[in-house]
Amino acid sequence: MSGEALSPGIISPVRRIGRREFDFARQVAVMAIVNRTPNSFHDQGSTFELDNAVTAACRAVDDGADWVDIGGFAFSAAQAQIGADEEIDRVAPVIAEVRKATDAVISVDTHRPDVARAAVDAGADVINDTNGLREPGMAEFAAKSGVSVIVTHSLGGPGRRVFRPSYQDVVAEVAGYLRERVAYALEAGIAPDRIIIDPGHDLNKNTFHSLEITRRLEEITAIGYPTLVALSNKDFIGETLDRPQGERREGTIAANVFSIVKGARILRVHDVAATVASVRMTEAMLGWRGPLTPSHNLA
């Protein structure tokens, strides 16, 4: 099977997002995670201080990230939650400083319209909404501002606990939800070439659910919009391999490469340099790019 045959039929595969252009028919974007939270599940608050967050974002771009995702609100209901004003105080200064330093895409990880507005004013190009545009006013603001949106599946949304989430067919239900939310986004006036989807691995899902979504990811990418996967160091990888946080890099890379072959085109990750190398190698094996320094047995 050729690399071209593995590419899903993506709506508007060539896209200008912020200051960069992507061809998602032949390219995978690497999104770096920068959390301005004191208790994030992987970095444990190491980028909570403003200077640390800005430094981490710029280092990620230097390591090859195409995109930086900046968040100030923990998804988990187990974490202490904050008001919109405090969330703005966390994310807007980071976005403003990173915008000065790079032309990389900047997204804000938020479900609140007021935070999204402040983030876009500070220089964000994308709203990464793990609430699937369910907050009143979010879709309307995204449409008016013209930024791109990431529509993510979750049952309860950020900060809302869902006890023992269950599905009859997790992939079919996630796909159905995403189709419904995309229709809502279009109805609100968001342009088709501004929509990205994310099945929401581990968000109100157990390990079996997340593995099934990964295994059948082509059913998600078949919806037709560029698909983001946020797999990095998540519990479904840790539980599958019996690895604690800090020891899930290999499992993360394997899951990301598998997802690319299944049609994913944006990877949200913590370990940027290792991910960039694995992505570029995968793109080459799929026939989407050539080697950088070919010489072996050519002379």
Short mmCIF file of C-alpha atoms in Angstrom, two decimals:
data_model
loop_
_atom_site.label_atom_id
_atom_site.label_comp_id
_atom_site.label_asym_id
_atom_site.label_seq_id
_atom_site.Cartn_x
_atom_site.Cartn_y
_atom_site.Cartn_z
CA MET A 1 0.00 0.00 0.00
CA SER A 2 1.40 3.40 -0.93
CA GLY A 3 1.73 6.33 1.44
CA GLU A 4 -0.86 8.24 -0.58
CA ALA A 5 -3.41 5.47 0.02
CA LEU A 6 -2.97 5.91 3.76
CA SER A 7 -3.97 9.58 3.65
CA PRO A 8 -7.62 10.19 4.57
CA GLY A 9 -9.74 12.46 2.39
CA ILE A 10 -9.22 15.67 4.34
CA ILE A 11 -11.38 18.73 3.82
CA SER A 12 -9.05 21.56 2.73
CA PRO A 13 -5.83 19.64 3.49
CA VAL A 14 -3.66 22.66 2.64
CA ARG A 15 -4.31 25.16 5.39
CA ARG A 16 -2.90 28.44 6.58
CA ILE A 17 -3.02 28.36 10.39
CA GLY A 18 -1.69 31.51 11.93
CA ARG A 19 1.58 32.29 10.17
CA ARG A 20 2.33 28.77 8.95
CA GLU A 21 1.00 26.60 6.13
CA PHE A 22 0.41 22.85 6.39
CA ASP A 23 -0.43 20.19 3.82
CA PHE A 24 -2.18 17.59 5.93
CA ALA A 25 -2.36 15.19 3.00
CA ARG A 26 1.41 14.73 3.34
CA GLN A 27 2.44 16.34 6.60
CA VAL A 28 2.10 15.83 10.36
CA ALA A 29 2.24 18.81 12.73
CA VAL A 30 3.84 18.46 16.15
CA MET A 31 2.09 20.42 18.91
CA ALA A 32 4.00 21.06 22.13
CA ILE A 33 2.15 21.13 25.46
CA VAL A 34 2.80 24.02 27.85
CA ASN A 35 0.61 23.98 30.97
CA ARG A 36 0.47 26.98 33.31
CA THR A 37 -1.08 24.88 36.04
CA PRO A 38 0.54 23.94 39.34
CA ASN A 39 -0.65 20.33 39.18
CA SER A 40 -0.64 19.07 35.58
CA PHE A 41 -0.52 15.27 35.38
CA HIS A 42 2.84 15.00 33.58
CA ASP A 43 5.02 18.05 34.25
CA GLN A 44 3.78 18.52 37.83
CA GLY A 45 3.81 22.31 37.65
CA SER A 46 7.28 22.74 36.16
CA THR A 47 5.95 25.36 33.70
CA PHE A 48 3.59 27.11 36.10
CA GLU A 49 5.84 30.16 36.54
CA LEU A 50 5.54 32.64 33.68
CA ASP A 51 9.23 32.64 32.74
CA ASN A 52 9.37 28.84 32.83
CA ALA A 53 6.32 28.58 30.58
CA VAL A 54 7.72 31.02 28.01
CA THR A 55 11.11 29.31 28.07
CA ALA A 56 9.53 25.88 27.61
CA ALA A 57 7.45 27.10 24.67
CA CYS A 58 10.44 28.65 22.91
CA ARG A 59 12.56 25.57 23.58
CA ALA A 60 9.86 23.39 22.06
CA VAL A 61 9.91 25.46 18.87
CA ASP A 62 13.70 25.22 18.78
CA ASP A 63 13.31 21.43 19.10
CA GLY A 64 11.11 21.39 16.00
CA ALA A 65 7.55 21.93 17.24
CA ASP A 66 5.26 23.49 14.64
CA TRP A 67 2.73 24.50 17.25
CA VAL A 68 2.51 25.38 20.96
CA ASP A 69 -0.64 24.65 22.99
CA ILE A 70 -0.91 26.82 26.11
CA GLY A 71 -3.37 25.95 28.86
CA GLY A 72 -4.21 27.22 32.33
CA PHE A 73 -7.12 25.00 33.40
CA ALA A 74 -6.75 21.31 34.30
CA PHE A 75 -9.28 18.99 32.63
CA SER A 76 -9.49 16.63 35.58
CA ALA A 77 -12.20 17.27 38.16
CA ALA A 78 -9.73 16.06 40.80
CA GLN A 79 -7.63 19.20 40.28
CA ALA A 80 -8.44 22.53 41.92
CA GLN A 81 -10.44 24.62 39.44
CA ILE A 82 -10.17 28.35 38.86
CA GLY A 83 -12.25 31.25 37.59
CA ALA A 84 -12.03 32.77 34.13
CA ASP A 85 -10.07 35.83 35.28
CA GLU A 86 -7.36 33.69 36.85
CA GLU A 87 -7.24 31.47 33.77
CA ILE A 88 -6.73 34.58 31.61
CA ASP A 89 -3.95 35.76 33.92
CA ARG A 90 -2.25 32.41 33.42
CA VAL A 91 -2.46 32.04 29.65
CA ALA A 92 -2.57 35.53 28.08
CA PRO A 93 0.91 36.70 29.24
CA VAL A 94 2.52 33.47 28.00
CA ILE A 95 0.82 33.76 24.62
CA ALA A 96 1.87 37.40 24.27
CA GLU A 97 5.52 36.61 25.01
CA VAL A 98 5.65 33.51 22.81
CA ARG A 99 3.97 35.44 19.97
CA LYS A 100 6.85 37.93 20.04
CA ALA A 101 9.41 35.14 19.79
CA THR A 102 8.10 32.81 17.07
CA ASP A 103 5.91 32.37 14.01
CA ALA A 104 4.83 28.92 15.24
CA VAL A 105 1.11 28.28 15.63
CA ILE A 106 -0.19 29.10 19.10
CA SER A 107 -3.37 27.54 20.48
CA VAL A 108 -5.10 28.17 23.78
CA ASP A 109 -6.46 25.15 25.62
CA THR A 110 -9.70 26.51 27.05
CA HIS A 111 -13.45 25.96 27.05
CA ARG A 112 -14.38 29.49 28.14
CA PRO A 113 -15.27 32.20 25.59
CA ASP A 114 -13.83 35.02 27.73
CA VAL A 115 -10.50 33.22 28.00
CA ALA A 116 -10.52 32.45 24.29
CA ARG A 117 -11.13 36.12 23.50
CA ALA A 118 -8.25 37.27 25.72
CA ALA A 119 -5.98 34.61 24.23
CA VAL A 120 -6.76 35.61 20.65
CA ASP A 121 -6.18 39.26 21.57
CA ALA A 122 -2.78 38.20 22.95
CA GLY A 123 -1.87 36.41 19.70
CA ALA A 124 -3.38 32.91 19.72
CA ASP A 125 -4.29 31.39 16.35
CA VAL A 126 -6.40 28.43 17.51
CA ILE A 127 -8.94 27.59 20.23
CA ASN A 128 -8.41 24.06 21.55
CA ASP A 129 -11.75 23.32 23.22
CA THR A 130 -11.98 20.06 25.18
CA ASN A 131 -15.63 20.91 25.80
CA GLY A 132 -16.54 20.61 22.12
CA LEU A 133 -17.86 24.20 21.72
CA ARG A 134 -20.62 23.51 24.26
CA GLU A 135 -20.07 26.67 26.30
CA PRO A 136 -22.55 29.36 25.13
CA GLY A 137 -20.83 31.94 22.97
CA MET A 138 -17.69 29.95 22.16
CA ALA A 139 -18.64 28.92 18.61
CA GLU A 140 -19.95 32.39 17.83
CA PHE A 141 -16.72 34.01 19.00
CA ALA A 142 -14.62 31.55 16.98
CA ALA A 143 -16.67 32.27 13.87
CA LYS A 144 -16.41 36.03 14.31
CA SER A 145 -12.67 36.01 15.02
CA GLY A 146 -11.83 33.65 12.16
CA VAL A 147 -9.45 31.51 14.21
CA SER A 148 -9.24 27.74 13.86
CA VAL A 149 -10.92 25.49 16.42
CA ILE A 150 -10.16 22.02 17.74
CA VAL A 151 -13.40 20.22 18.58
CA THR A 152 -12.75 17.50 21.16
CA HIS A 153 -14.92 14.68 22.48
CA SER A 154 -15.55 14.37 26.19
CA LEU A 155 -18.68 13.31 28.04
CA GLY A 156 -18.56 15.75 30.93
CA GLY A 157 -16.12 18.40 29.80
CA PRO A 158 -13.33 20.06 31.79
CA GLY A 159 -13.64 19.93 35.55
CA ARG A 160 -16.67 17.59 35.57
CA ARG A 161 -16.21 14.08 36.90
CA VAL A 162 -17.83 11.21 35.01
CA PHE A 163 -17.92 8.10 37.20
CA ARG A 164 -17.13 4.88 35.31
CA PRO A 165 -17.84 6.18 31.78
CA SER A 166 -19.44 3.56 29.57
CA TYR A 167 -20.21 3.23 25.87
CA GLN A 168 -22.01 0.66 23.73
CA ASP A 169 -19.52 1.34 20.91
CA VAL A 170 -17.01 3.98 21.93
CA VAL A 171 -15.74 4.72 18.42
CA ALA A 172 -19.19 5.03 16.88
CA GLU A 173 -20.35 7.26 19.74
CA VAL A 174 -17.28 9.49 19.63
CA ALA A 175 -17.59 9.80 15.84
CA GLY A 176 -21.28 10.62 16.14
CA TYR A 177 -20.58 13.31 18.73
CA LEU A 178 -17.84 14.86 16.60
CA ARG A 179 -20.07 14.92 13.53
CA GLU A 180 -22.80 16.63 15.55
CA ARG A 181 -20.42 19.23 17.00
CA VAL A 182 -18.87 19.92 13.60
CA ALA A 183 -22.39 20.51 12.22
CA TYR A 184 -22.99 22.90 15.10
CA ALA A 185 -19.73 24.72 14.35
CA LEU A 186 -20.63 25.08 10.69
CA GLU A 187 -24.10 26.35 11.59
CA ALA A 188 -22.48 28.95 13.86
CA GLY A 189 -20.45 30.22 10.92
CA ILE A 190 -17.07 28.58 11.49
CA ALA A 191 -15.50 27.88 8.09
CA PRO A 192 -14.81 24.21 7.21
CA ASP A 193 -11.11 24.95 6.71
CA ARG A 194 -10.94 26.20 10.32
CA ILE A 195 -12.14 22.96 11.94
CA ILE A 196 -9.95 20.23 13.48
CA ILE A 197 -11.25 17.24 15.45
CA ASP A 198 -9.89 15.27 18.42
CA PRO A 199 -11.43 12.01 19.75
CA GLY A 200 -10.25 12.87 23.27
CA HIS A 201 -8.18 9.89 24.37
CA ASP A 202 -8.61 9.25 28.12
CA LEU A 203 -11.05 12.15 28.52
CA ASN A 204 -13.91 10.40 30.35
CA LYS A 205 -12.68 7.13 28.84
CA ASN A 206 -10.89 4.13 30.35
CA THR A 207 -7.87 2.34 28.92
CA PHE A 208 -9.96 -0.11 26.88
CA HIS A 209 -11.86 2.80 25.33
CA SER A 210 -8.70 4.68 24.38
CA LEU A 211 -7.09 1.58 22.90
CA GLU A 212 -10.22 0.90 20.83
CA ILE A 213 -10.29 4.48 19.54
CA THR A 214 -6.63 4.19 18.52
CA ARG A 215 -7.19 0.80 16.89
CA ARG A 216 -10.11 2.14 14.83
CA LEU A 217 -8.90 5.71 14.39
CA GLU A 218 -9.62 5.61 10.65
CA GLU A 219 -13.32 5.77 11.57
CA ILE A 220 -12.63 9.15 13.19
CA THR A 221 -10.39 10.51 10.44
CA ALA A 222 -13.05 9.47 7.90
CA ILE A 223 -15.18 12.36 9.20
CA GLY A 224 -12.98 14.43 6.92
CA TYR A 225 -11.34 17.07 9.11
CA PRO A 226 -7.67 17.03 10.20
CA THR A 227 -7.51 14.80 13.28
CA LEU A 228 -5.46 15.67 16.34
CA VAL A 229 -4.50 12.98 18.84
CA ALA A 230 -3.43 13.87 22.37
CA LEU A 231 -1.88 10.60 23.55
CA SER A 232 1.27 11.83 25.21
CA ASN A 233 2.12 9.99 28.45
CA LYS A 234 -1.55 9.29 29.15
CA ASP A 235 -2.84 6.69 31.56
CA PHE A 236 -3.98 4.28 28.85
CA ILE A 237 -0.34 3.99 27.78
CA GLY A 238 0.86 3.66 31.36
CA GLU A 239 -1.73 1.01 32.21
CA THR A 240 -1.09 -0.93 29.00
CA LEU A 241 2.65 -1.12 29.70
CA ASP A 242 2.52 -0.90 33.52
CA ARG A 243 4.66 2.25 33.38
CA PRO A 244 4.41 5.25 35.73
CA GLN A 245 4.56 8.86 34.60
CA GLY A 246 8.05 9.62 33.33
CA GLU A 247 8.49 6.17 31.77
CA ARG A 248 5.96 6.30 28.93
CA ARG A 249 8.00 7.86 26.11
CA GLU A 250 8.41 4.70 24.02
CA GLY A 251 4.74 3.80 24.37
CA THR A 252 3.76 7.34 23.42
CA ILE A 253 5.93 7.30 20.30
CA ALA A 254 4.55 3.92 19.23
CA ALA A 255 0.96 5.10 19.71
CA ASN A 256 1.62 8.33 17.81
CA VAL A 257 3.25 6.58 14.84
CA PHE A 258 0.37 4.07 14.71
CA SER A 259 -2.07 6.98 14.76
CA ILE A 260 -0.31 8.71 11.86
CA VAL A 261 -0.70 5.56 9.75
CA LYS A 262 -4.39 5.53 10.74
CA GLY A 263 -4.78 9.13 9.57
CA ALA A 264 -3.86 11.47 12.46
CA ARG A 265 -2.21 14.68 11.30
CA ILE A 266 -1.55 16.65 14.51
CA LEU A 267 0.19 15.18 17.57
CA ARG A 268 -0.08 16.93 20.95
CA VAL A 269 3.03 15.94 22.92
CA HIS A 270 5.36 16.61 25.82
CA ASP A 271 8.61 15.19 24.37
CA VAL A 272 9.05 17.34 21.29
CA ALA A 273 12.50 16.38 19.98
CA ALA A 274 11.85 12.63 20.13
CA THR A 275 8.42 13.08 18.54
CA VAL A 276 9.76 15.24 15.71
CA ALA A 277 12.37 12.61 14.82
CA SER A 278 9.78 9.80 14.83
CA VAL A 279 7.33 11.88 12.78
CA ARG A 280 9.88 12.83 10.14
CA MET A 281 10.96 9.17 9.83
CA THR A 282 7.34 8.09 9.50
CA GLU A 283 6.70 10.71 6.82
CA ALA A 284 9.73 9.45 4.88
CA MET A 285 8.60 5.82 5.11
CA LEU A 286 5.19 6.86 3.81
CA GLY A 287 6.89 8.53 0.85
CA TRP A 288 5.94 12.07 1.84
CA ARG A 289 9.49 13.42 2.22
CA GLY A 290 12.99 12.44 1.20
CA PRO A 291 16.06 11.80 3.37
CA LEU A 292 17.96 14.91 4.42
CA THR A 293 21.48 13.60 3.77
CA PRO A 294 21.37 10.60 1.39
CA SER A 295 24.79 9.11 0.65
CA HIS A 296 24.81 5.46 1.73
CA ASN A 297 25.80 3.25 -1.26
CA LEU A 298 25.17 6.12 -3.65
CA ALA A 299 28.84 6.70 -4.49
#
